[in-house]
Amino acid sequence: MKSIHIQSESDYQNAVAKWKKSPDDFWADIANAYTWLKPWNKVVEADFPKADFKWFLGGKLNITLNALDRHVEAHPDKTAILWEPNNPKDPHLEISYKDLLKRVSKMAHAMKAQGIEKGDRVCLYMPMIPELAVAVLACARIGAVHSVVFAGFSAQSLADRIQDSHCKLVITSDELKRGGKIVGIKNIVDQALESCPSVTSVLVAQSTGASIPMQNGRDHWLEEVQKNQADFIEAEEMDSEDPLFILYTSGSTGKPKGVVHTCGGYMVYAGYSFLNVFQVGKEDVYWCTADIGWITGHTYIVYGPLLAGATTTMFEGVPTWPDAGRFWAICEKHKINQFYTAPTAIRALMAKGDEFVDAYPLKDLKVIGSVGEPINEEAWVWYHEKVGKKNCPVVDTWWQTETGGIMISALGDVGPQKPTFAGRPLPGVDPILVDNEGNLIEENNQEGLLCIRSPWPSMIRTTYGDHQRCINTYFSAYKGYYFTGDGAKRDADGHYRIIGRVDDVINVSGHRFGTAEIENAIDEHPEVVESAVVGFPHDIKGQGIYAYVILSKKPENQERLREEIQSELVKAIGPIAKPDAIQFVSGLPKTRSGKIMRRILRKVASGESDQLGDTSTLLDPEVVEEIISGSKHFVS
Ligand code: PRX
């Protein structure tokens, strides 16, 4: 892919100048590096207040022609996916571009055999096995819309997501391996499907080979359905603005929403951002440790690297099993050149001791990346010194499910290396800071709310089934801009530091939760009258979950009740949503109009109850005293 490749400071400046002169020409040049079945006739149409965005209008394409066929022609035997299994004693797999296209074609035929057609939604609830990447691409190949649900979510969460987008088919596996644990995920699918009438078939991949119940007529072994299928399938012709996928993410209110990305713009931006941020050379081996269940896995395990014709690594296991050196052992084994992970993993491994990383020279690493949450200085320095051995630039990449691709980051070693600063926008990205009233903050060295002023190709198109929600959430707060929900600081040189969410979203180990969805789950417990949830600083997870809970009667056994509330959350969302602290209170700090003052709860949870600020508008100030005195036992 030729695209625009930025390899020096002057390349960066030239690209920015080119974009400022003519955004259309800038994006057209990037898009021209791809194969189109029919060229587009207009680069972009954008209406911010209506959240109506169209890119590469009239263009026809299939993203898999660019991610697979093009490379099958140019370098058929190059490894496309390098798969490392959960257990280091099991063999790894190297899937060439040629083989990947065959696997994708067979899977696509298998999906068609279940009646799946262009536009149908397919839910993927799978471990990090090659079949997951293959299923993603097979959907794209036939124009089905994939909705990947992270396989740590509960049956209830899975059902919510399947129902919201009326999926017809679910692809899953018998079981899932995660370190020393086995999870029966087909079981979870069975539970979820009790309330999902839209699903007519389930394809089950074999991961552990366990014998599991299969529902007659509905469930089929993937292997069997694929066996006699042809190993090529024509790519469906897609319009630039046809949906490519839905990915659910949490916001401040209501249930998680399905963020919709479309074929043309997403393809263009995924390839462009991958190429420039990671600077992956022809012979390089790239590894992103995310799960494909999150946007990072979509864009930077599957689509971005494959669009660029790179070798992308997929890891089934966890960083701490069999020991805390697993990541580094894999880097060494596969001579990884670009490594991309999350601050929470860095902090967790840092806490295990340097000996695990010091044991590996990691000489092949060239670029190391971070994503998902702010990286604190200590973790940044450790990552740079211990993993990068002071030789690799750290790309601290800021972006979101909604942005589709990396928006602010250094580009390899182009751009500042300033711990805790994500840096400058990618050329073509137009971040701004505004104050609470939406006034533009033009000076540097200021903090504000991070918005994006110009459209970019991989921006969210809608929230599935409810466009008004998309308008309300992202395009209404500050007219004419996309509002990110993050606060940020811009330094004297125009580099951005992301401070964190300014809305009721908590970022726990890089996973987004809305406080409302956690509260709703807690309120399901029969003895709970009301709850309020806030985030607080956590050494490993970045933020922890702190729940204040009002009960209908004095509990006989507080510990048991805490466990029951935890189980409600595991049931409603999944183990990743377990609170770190649950405090029983007799009331919550509310204003006279009945609004919970979360600011106070946040301060108490963070151990800053001496900085509560003005509490004079509270209905019942005494409740604050009680909360402060009861809080001490829960947060260290
Ligand atoms: O708060 C920001 C934080 O993660 C949020 C987006 O979460 P999600 O949609 O799940 O996507 C995560 C992976 C792209 C943002 O609103 N965030 C993401 N990257 C960074 C970050 N915060 C600080 N620094 C980052 N590099």
XYZ file of C-alpha atoms and ligand atoms in Angstrom:
662
model
C 0.000 0.000 0.000
C 1.560 3.311 -1.041
C -0.716 5.648 0.871
C 0.867 8.578 2.706
C 3.819 7.262 4.646
C 5.207 9.652 7.233
C 8.733 8.781 8.252
C 10.268 12.070 9.315
C 9.372 15.367 10.883
C 9.313 17.034 7.479
C 6.974 14.314 6.137
C 4.698 15.084 9.071
C 4.752 18.807 8.441
C 4.161 18.300 4.722
C 1.231 15.991 5.353
C -0.373 18.459 7.750
C 0.160 21.286 5.261
C -1.354 19.208 2.489
C -4.400 18.373 4.584
C -4.871 22.020 5.603
C -4.669 23.120 1.985
C -7.195 20.576 0.782
C -8.610 17.924 3.087
C -10.365 16.288 0.131
C -7.144 15.885 -1.851
C -5.366 14.624 1.234
C -7.900 11.868 1.917
C -8.334 11.070 -1.761
C -4.607 10.362 -2.053
C -4.764 7.972 0.852
C -7.872 6.253 -0.480
C -6.275 5.881 -3.902
C -3.773 3.443 -2.487
C -6.576 0.850 -2.206
C -8.349 -1.309 -4.751
C -11.882 -0.052 -5.435
C -14.410 -1.972 -7.483
C -15.804 1.353 -8.575
C -14.205 4.720 -7.784
C -16.000 7.177 -5.530
C -17.249 10.454 -6.968
C -17.042 12.664 -3.896
C -14.694 12.447 -0.912
C -16.954 13.549 1.923
C -20.307 15.001 2.927
C -20.570 15.994 6.563
C -23.348 17.417 8.711
C -22.299 17.507 12.373
C -25.614 18.519 13.982
C -27.409 15.683 12.195
C -24.501 13.265 12.648
C -24.726 12.574 8.956
C -21.368 11.614 7.496
C -20.599 9.979 4.194
C -17.134 9.234 2.887
C -16.008 8.217 -0.594
C -19.525 8.547 -1.934
C -20.521 6.204 -4.714
C -17.397 4.075 -4.200
C -17.733 0.297 -4.305
C -15.298 -2.008 -2.586
C -14.763 -5.005 -0.417
C -12.303 -4.533 2.423
C -11.127 -8.146 2.125
C -9.912 -7.568 -1.451
C -7.496 -5.094 0.100
C -6.743 -7.117 3.216
C -6.367 -10.497 1.491
C -6.531 -10.889 -2.309
C -4.093 -8.085 -3.010
C -1.492 -9.707 -0.787
C -2.245 -13.194 -2.057
C -1.165 -11.876 -5.439
C 1.889 -10.028 -4.196
C 3.182 -12.361 -1.455
C 0.964 -15.454 -1.089
C 3.252 -17.298 1.318
C 3.946 -14.449 3.697
C 2.523 -15.124 7.156
C -0.636 -13.092 7.629
C -1.615 -14.359 11.078
C 0.820 -15.761 13.555
C -1.167 -17.456 16.271
C 0.311 -18.167 19.685
C -1.746 -20.587 21.807
C -2.684 -20.237 25.456
C -0.329 -23.013 26.487
C 3.295 -22.358 25.490
C 3.804 -26.117 25.134
C 1.277 -26.306 22.285
C 2.417 -25.518 18.746
C 1.902 -22.061 17.314
C 0.382 -21.536 13.862
C 1.573 -19.511 10.904
C -1.246 -18.804 8.465
C -0.107 -17.422 5.121
C -2.119 -14.883 3.151
C -2.968 -17.635 0.671
C -4.230 -19.957 3.425
C -6.074 -17.175 5.165
C -8.067 -16.394 2.035
C -8.945 -20.084 1.742
C -10.044 -20.264 5.363
C -12.063 -17.075 5.016
C -13.738 -18.383 1.864
C -14.684 -21.690 3.477
C -16.086 -19.936 6.516
C -17.997 -17.505 4.291
C -19.563 -20.422 2.426
C -20.422 -22.050 5.760
C -22.169 -18.850 6.823
C -24.056 -18.676 3.544
C -25.133 -22.268 4.089
C -26.848 -20.997 7.251
C -28.785 -18.508 5.145
C -26.624 -15.482 5.913
C -26.760 -12.762 3.294
C -25.401 -9.263 2.785
C -26.643 -6.960 5.523
C -27.460 -9.726 8.042
C -25.923 -9.347 11.485
C -23.679 -12.091 12.813
C -22.574 -12.248 16.431
C -19.094 -13.593 17.182
C -18.557 -14.723 20.775
C -15.249 -16.524 20.637
C -11.848 -17.089 22.196
C -8.746 -15.624 20.594
C -8.402 -18.520 18.184
C -7.687 -18.062 14.455
C -11.350 -18.820 13.658
C -12.305 -15.498 15.251
C -10.199 -13.436 12.840
C -11.352 -15.686 10.014
C -15.006 -15.171 10.987
C -14.567 -11.382 11.079
C -13.127 -11.435 7.572
C -15.686 -13.970 6.318
C -18.485 -11.619 7.385
C -16.784 -8.769 5.557
C -16.305 -10.981 2.512
C -20.043 -11.595 2.080
C -21.217 -8.244 3.390
C -22.630 -9.567 6.657
C -22.259 -7.143 9.554
C -20.177 -8.577 12.383
C -20.883 -7.812 15.987
C -18.044 -9.228 18.052
C -18.868 -9.576 21.740
C -15.900 -9.991 24.079
C -16.097 -13.532 25.435
C -15.787 -12.307 29.034
C -19.260 -10.762 28.935
C -22.112 -12.584 30.665
C -25.034 -14.386 29.033
C -27.226 -11.389 29.851
C -24.861 -8.922 28.153
C -24.513 -11.209 25.174
C -28.296 -11.520 24.892
C -28.728 -7.725 25.102
C -26.298 -7.243 22.228
C -27.775 -10.004 20.076
C -31.286 -8.650 20.615
C -30.342 -5.053 19.925
C -29.028 -5.841 16.449
C -31.226 -8.886 15.714
C -28.372 -11.218 14.879
C -29.328 -14.295 12.873
C -26.223 -16.360 13.460
C -23.855 -16.774 16.394
C -20.369 -18.188 15.947
C -18.759 -19.469 19.127
C -16.603 -22.342 20.386
C -17.031 -25.243 22.765
C -14.877 -23.737 25.485
C -12.349 -20.996 26.009
C -8.890 -21.251 27.579
C -7.650 -18.353 29.626
C -4.384 -19.117 31.408
C -5.024 -22.046 33.751
C -8.803 -21.669 33.471
C -11.358 -23.128 31.097
C -14.667 -21.340 30.496
C -17.607 -23.145 28.903
C -18.629 -20.412 26.489
C -21.053 -22.474 24.418
C -22.971 -22.828 27.657
C -23.120 -19.055 27.977
C -24.390 -18.806 24.393
C -27.093 -21.392 25.173
C -28.269 -19.334 28.144
C -28.252 -16.116 26.138
C -30.196 -17.631 23.265
C -33.114 -18.495 25.537
C -34.142 -14.883 24.982
C -32.906 -14.325 21.415
C -35.511 -15.543 18.922
C -33.744 -13.862 15.987
C -30.929 -16.432 16.088
C -31.609 -19.372 13.807
C -28.225 -21.047 13.854
C -25.054 -21.405 15.867
C -21.710 -22.493 14.451
C -19.387 -23.985 17.034
C -15.614 -24.078 16.575
C -13.603 -26.658 18.469
C -11.183 -25.096 20.901
C -10.733 -27.685 23.665
C -12.615 -30.554 22.022
C -14.925 -30.878 25.044
C -18.141 -32.737 24.540
C -20.938 -30.215 24.885
C -24.680 -30.247 24.301
C -25.700 -29.281 20.769
C -29.253 -28.212 20.003
C -30.666 -30.171 17.125
C -31.332 -28.081 14.036
C -29.797 -24.944 15.524
C -26.213 -25.870 16.425
C -23.595 -27.141 13.986
C -19.910 -27.894 14.301
C -18.102 -25.290 12.232
C -15.553 -27.827 11.080
C -18.247 -30.081 9.636
C -20.141 -27.331 7.868
C -16.900 -26.022 6.350
C -15.391 -29.347 5.361
C -16.711 -29.646 1.836
C -16.989 -25.963 1.032
C -15.046 -24.399 -1.834
C -11.858 -22.609 -0.852
C -12.648 -19.462 -2.803
C -15.602 -17.124 -2.674
C -16.146 -13.952 -4.647
C -16.120 -10.800 -2.562
C -19.492 -9.082 -2.273
C -19.570 -5.597 -3.775
C -20.170 -3.146 -0.959
C -20.983 0.527 -1.022
C -18.557 2.768 0.879
C -21.310 3.552 3.353
C -22.625 0.013 3.851
C -22.054 -1.041 7.456
C -18.991 -3.195 8.072
C -19.490 -3.870 11.762
C -21.241 -3.011 14.977
C -19.307 -2.892 18.226
C -21.049 -2.255 21.524
C -19.581 0.189 23.977
C -20.711 1.852 27.180
C -21.649 5.460 27.675
C -22.919 7.521 30.590
C -26.517 6.525 30.159
C -28.606 3.487 29.353
C -27.478 0.206 27.917
C -24.326 -0.137 25.817
C -24.829 1.172 22.319
C -23.868 -0.385 19.019
C -21.295 1.832 17.350
C -21.577 1.389 13.584
C -18.598 1.641 11.236
C -18.874 1.539 7.464
C -16.768 -0.107 4.775
C -14.974 2.633 2.853
C -13.952 5.201 5.446
C -13.024 2.621 8.052
C -10.790 0.788 5.569
C -9.013 3.955 4.517
C -8.320 5.128 8.047
C -7.429 1.715 9.521
C -4.708 1.190 6.919
C -3.406 4.765 7.048
C -3.155 4.933 10.834
C -1.615 1.452 11.169
C 1.066 2.159 8.617
C 2.097 5.436 10.163
C 1.834 4.813 13.887
C 3.646 1.474 13.936
C 6.015 1.924 10.985
C 5.895 -1.778 10.201
C 8.497 -2.858 7.620
C 8.079 -5.665 5.075
C 9.807 -8.325 7.142
C 8.504 -7.174 10.509
C 6.358 -9.136 12.920
C 3.775 -7.032 14.699
C 1.827 -7.924 17.852
C -1.122 -6.240 19.487
C -2.121 -7.979 22.728
C -5.749 -6.800 22.766
C -8.727 -9.101 22.375
C -10.578 -8.887 19.059
C -13.689 -8.288 21.182
C -12.578 -4.650 21.557
C -12.036 -1.993 18.904
C -8.259 -2.248 19.326
C -8.439 -5.844 18.177
C -10.690 -4.986 15.240
C -8.522 -2.216 13.869
C -5.041 -3.205 14.966
C -5.062 -7.011 15.045
C -7.270 -7.727 12.067
C -7.966 -4.946 9.603
C -5.077 -2.454 9.878
C -2.208 -4.970 9.730
C -3.825 -7.095 7.016
C -4.612 -4.039 4.895
C -0.925 -3.203 5.129
C 0.075 -6.770 4.193
C 1.848 -7.210 7.523
C 2.277 -10.242 9.780
C -0.071 -9.828 12.728
C 0.181 -11.875 15.911
C -2.816 -13.187 17.787
C -2.382 -14.478 21.336
C -4.927 -16.752 22.958
C -3.711 -16.513 26.555
C -3.041 -14.036 29.340
C 0.094 -12.063 30.285
C 0.650 -13.751 33.639
C 0.361 -17.428 32.753
C 2.335 -19.668 33.150
C 4.271 -16.721 34.587
C 4.618 -12.965 34.301
C 7.252 -13.329 31.587
C 4.838 -14.738 28.994
C 4.576 -11.567 26.890
C 8.350 -11.237 26.736
C 8.822 -14.923 25.988
C 6.469 -14.547 23.027
C 8.278 -11.410 21.840
C 11.524 -13.351 21.938
C 10.119 -16.497 20.337
C 8.585 -14.693 17.358
C 11.101 -11.829 17.157
C 8.351 -9.280 17.568
C 9.235 -5.861 16.117
C 6.217 -3.779 17.105
C 4.433 -4.467 20.358
C 1.151 -2.818 21.376
C -0.480 -3.286 24.774
C -2.419 -1.510 27.541
C -1.192 0.404 30.601
C -3.072 -1.965 32.898
C -1.013 -4.907 31.588
C 2.183 -2.885 31.917
C 1.372 -1.977 35.525
C 0.382 -5.535 36.424
C 3.627 -6.921 34.981
C 5.687 -4.148 36.546
C 4.269 -5.154 39.934
C 5.442 -8.749 39.445
C 9.089 -7.707 39.455
C 11.759 -6.829 36.893
C 13.292 -10.291 36.767
C 10.587 -11.494 34.377
C 11.392 -8.912 31.735
C 15.113 -8.624 32.437
C 15.459 -12.256 31.404
C 14.742 -11.337 27.770
C 16.955 -9.141 25.571
C 13.994 -8.111 23.312
C 16.455 -6.907 20.697
C 13.990 -7.059 17.810
C 11.578 -4.508 19.264
C 11.471 -1.243 17.330
C 8.229 0.442 18.431
C 6.198 -0.170 21.599
C 2.667 1.122 21.983
C 0.100 1.837 24.652
C -3.673 2.202 24.400
C -6.926 2.318 26.301
C -6.290 4.612 29.260
C -3.857 7.251 30.407
C -0.411 5.791 31.052
C 1.100 7.128 34.273
C 4.708 8.291 34.221
C 6.055 5.400 36.291
C 4.544 2.810 33.961
C 5.715 4.762 30.885
C 9.290 4.884 32.153
C 9.285 1.192 33.090
C 7.881 0.266 29.682
C 10.463 2.405 27.913
C 13.410 1.189 29.979
C 12.587 -2.430 30.728
C 10.687 -3.494 27.629
C 12.002 -1.041 25.038
C 15.476 -1.169 26.659
C 15.565 2.618 26.072
C 15.816 1.953 22.334
C 12.211 2.102 21.196
C 9.827 4.999 20.840
C 6.671 4.606 22.924
C 3.562 5.398 20.905
C 0.866 6.391 23.393
C -2.163 6.123 21.123
C -5.352 7.959 22.026
C -8.568 6.929 20.321
C -11.984 5.363 20.938
C -14.413 2.735 19.678
C -16.215 5.640 18.016
C -13.163 7.033 16.242
C -12.396 3.687 14.590
C -8.659 4.350 14.544
C -5.816 6.104 16.373
C -6.296 9.880 16.442
C -3.467 11.263 18.577
C -0.086 9.568 18.836
C 3.555 9.736 17.906
C 4.230 8.029 14.563
C 7.009 5.607 15.381
C 9.865 7.863 16.358
C 8.338 10.843 14.562
C 6.860 13.054 17.248
C 7.650 13.874 20.828
C 8.562 11.294 23.442
C 7.005 12.922 26.433
C 5.779 10.533 29.148
C 2.006 10.766 29.753
C 1.470 12.816 26.573
C -0.170 11.068 23.623
C 1.356 13.795 21.467
C 0.111 15.337 18.246
C -2.853 14.431 16.081
C -2.297 12.279 13.010
C -2.329 14.489 9.911
C -5.977 14.848 8.916
C -7.220 14.785 12.508
C -8.444 18.057 13.943
C -8.690 17.993 17.754
C -9.707 21.085 19.699
C -10.301 21.952 23.336
C -13.447 23.728 24.481
C -14.576 25.032 27.851
C -17.800 23.965 29.588
C -19.792 26.444 27.527
C -18.350 25.141 24.288
C -16.039 28.101 23.664
C -12.943 27.223 21.727
C -9.752 27.350 23.803
C -7.180 28.611 21.375
C -4.188 29.184 23.638
C -1.824 26.391 24.526
C -0.959 25.269 28.041
C -4.652 24.893 28.815
C -6.993 22.128 29.861
C -10.395 21.588 28.329
C -12.880 19.172 26.868
C -11.547 17.277 23.888
C -13.614 17.593 20.714
C -12.918 16.911 17.045
C -13.797 19.680 14.627
C -13.381 18.138 11.153
C -14.730 14.829 9.912
C -12.363 11.882 9.474
C -13.078 8.749 7.445
C -13.477 6.175 10.245
C -15.750 8.229 12.463
C -18.854 6.632 14.004
C -21.797 6.721 11.585
C -24.629 5.914 13.944
C -25.612 3.977 17.037
C -27.396 0.920 15.770
C -31.164 1.295 15.654
C -31.219 4.710 17.319
C -29.620 7.546 15.381
C -30.959 10.173 17.762
C -28.884 8.602 20.515
C -25.783 9.082 18.386
C -26.673 12.745 17.868
C -27.410 13.272 21.553
C -24.318 11.513 22.819
C -21.660 12.892 20.522
C -22.912 15.813 18.474
C -25.206 17.841 20.725
C -23.101 18.925 23.696
C -20.878 21.238 21.640
C -22.513 22.262 18.400
C -20.561 21.581 15.274
C -18.079 19.276 16.982
C -17.738 15.604 17.868
C -17.451 15.391 21.673
C -15.123 12.641 22.894
C -16.141 12.538 26.571
C -12.475 13.062 27.516
C -10.733 15.954 29.169
C -7.284 16.880 27.865
C -4.449 19.315 28.276
C -2.514 20.880 25.408
C 1.049 21.900 26.228
C 3.026 24.858 24.941
C 4.022 22.919 21.786
C 0.526 21.697 20.978
C 0.955 18.169 22.347
C -2.045 16.543 23.948
C -2.195 14.807 27.285
C -5.408 12.899 27.897
C -6.628 13.402 31.441
C -9.543 10.976 31.389
C -13.300 10.818 31.073
C -15.328 13.801 32.116
C -18.640 11.936 31.913
C -20.051 9.049 33.939
C -17.881 6.498 32.223
C -15.366 4.525 34.264
C -12.300 3.072 32.579
C -11.341 -0.103 34.444
C -8.252 -1.815 33.043
C -9.012 -0.129 29.732
C -12.627 -1.402 29.722
C -15.397 1.137 29.565
C -18.374 0.984 31.896
C -21.194 3.431 32.358
C -21.966 4.018 36.015
C -25.662 3.623 35.180
C -25.281 0.090 33.799
C -23.422 -0.998 36.950
C -25.994 0.673 39.194
C -28.848 -1.007 37.318
C -27.244 -4.394 37.894
C -26.685 -3.732 41.610
C -30.278 -2.551 41.965
C -31.428 -5.958 40.741
C -30.565 -7.388 44.165
C -33.829 -7.655 46.127
C -32.389 -5.992 49.231
C -30.964 -2.996 47.389
C -32.999 0.214 47.375
C -30.604 2.461 45.489
C -26.956 2.615 44.513
C -24.413 5.058 43.166
C -21.196 4.031 41.494
C -18.052 6.064 40.896
C -14.485 5.414 39.787
C -11.436 5.906 41.986
C -7.695 5.724 41.212
C -6.418 2.136 41.253
C -2.723 1.203 41.079
C -3.088 -1.561 38.503
C -6.465 -1.057 36.851
C -6.173 2.697 36.397
C -9.627 3.107 37.864
C -11.480 0.864 40.276
C -15.239 0.635 40.795
C -16.623 1.958 44.086
C -20.293 1.310 44.852
C -22.353 3.049 47.514
C -25.430 0.989 48.271
C -28.600 1.692 50.252
C -30.295 -1.432 51.630
C -33.923 -1.983 52.538
C -32.941 -3.420 55.914
C -29.856 -3.793 58.065
C -27.969 -6.793 56.671
C -27.343 -9.787 58.907
C -24.183 -10.659 57.088
C -22.517 -7.790 55.230
C -19.885 -9.944 53.587
C -22.457 -12.314 52.164
C -24.454 -9.423 50.800
C -21.349 -7.981 49.152
C -20.758 -11.328 47.487
C -24.358 -11.470 46.312
C -24.063 -8.006 44.813
C -20.842 -9.041 43.075
C -22.739 -12.012 41.625
C -25.465 -9.706 40.309
C -22.766 -7.858 38.401
C -21.133 -11.005 37.104
C -24.575 -12.092 35.922
C -25.529 -8.795 34.321
C -22.207 -7.756 32.804
C -19.376 -10.212 33.544
C -16.501 -10.693 36.003
C -14.726 -7.595 34.647
C -17.424 -5.406 36.229
C -16.938 -6.552 39.834
C -16.654 -3.554 42.148
C -13.484 -3.136 44.195
C -15.430 -1.594 47.064
C -19.022 -1.815 48.200
C -20.029 0.475 51.027
C -23.460 0.243 52.636
C -24.876 3.659 53.412
C -28.154 4.955 54.786
C -28.425 7.741 52.202
C -26.681 9.372 49.253
C -25.619 13.005 48.944
C -28.371 14.553 46.862
C -29.193 18.068 45.856
C -32.625 19.470 46.693
C -33.704 18.553 43.198
C -32.803 14.919 43.895
C -29.618 14.697 41.826
C -26.807 12.615 43.295
C -23.671 14.720 43.790
C -21.175 12.239 42.368
C -18.352 14.707 42.803
C -18.601 14.126 46.544
C -18.748 10.362 46.184
C -15.720 10.428 43.900
C -13.717 12.459 46.384
C -14.596 10.135 49.246
C -13.781 7.034 47.197
C -10.437 8.563 46.220
C -9.532 9.250 49.845
C -9.841 13.019 49.331
C -12.714 13.689 51.699
C -10.894 16.776 52.941
C -11.482 18.385 49.516
C -15.230 18.120 49.122
C -15.789 21.722 48.098
C -19.183 23.328 48.456
C -21.752 21.011 50.026
C -24.261 23.686 50.950
C -26.755 22.700 48.268
C -27.137 19.226 49.729
C -30.479 18.093 51.008
C -28.965 16.192 53.889
C -25.327 17.173 54.619
C -25.131 14.695 57.502
C -25.121 11.780 55.162
C -21.696 12.904 53.946
C -20.219 12.493 57.432
C -21.559 8.986 57.619
C -20.166 8.127 54.188
C -16.737 9.480 55.061
C -16.511 7.558 58.313
C -17.681 4.317 56.701
C -15.405 4.582 53.683
C -12.113 3.986 55.419
C -12.330 0.214 55.425
C -12.642 -0.217 51.724
C -9.929 1.658 49.918
C -6.289 1.452 50.833
O -10.873 7.838 27.931
C -10.211 7.482 26.735
C -9.481 6.186 26.937
O -10.347 5.161 26.465
C -11.567 5.736 25.976
C -12.061 4.957 24.799
O -12.363 3.663 25.197
P -12.724 2.566 24.128
O -13.765 3.075 23.223
O -13.013 1.318 24.869
O -11.425 2.388 23.267
C -10.249 1.981 23.885
C -9.194 1.689 22.852
C -9.088 2.640 21.747
C -11.201 7.155 25.643
O -12.334 7.987 25.637
N -8.215 6.123 26.186
C -7.975 5.414 25.065
N -6.676 5.557 24.712
C -6.106 6.388 25.604
C -7.092 6.746 26.537
N -6.833 7.594 27.547
C -5.582 8.077 27.639
N -4.586 7.765 26.794
C -4.783 6.929 25.758
N -3.789 6.608 24.959
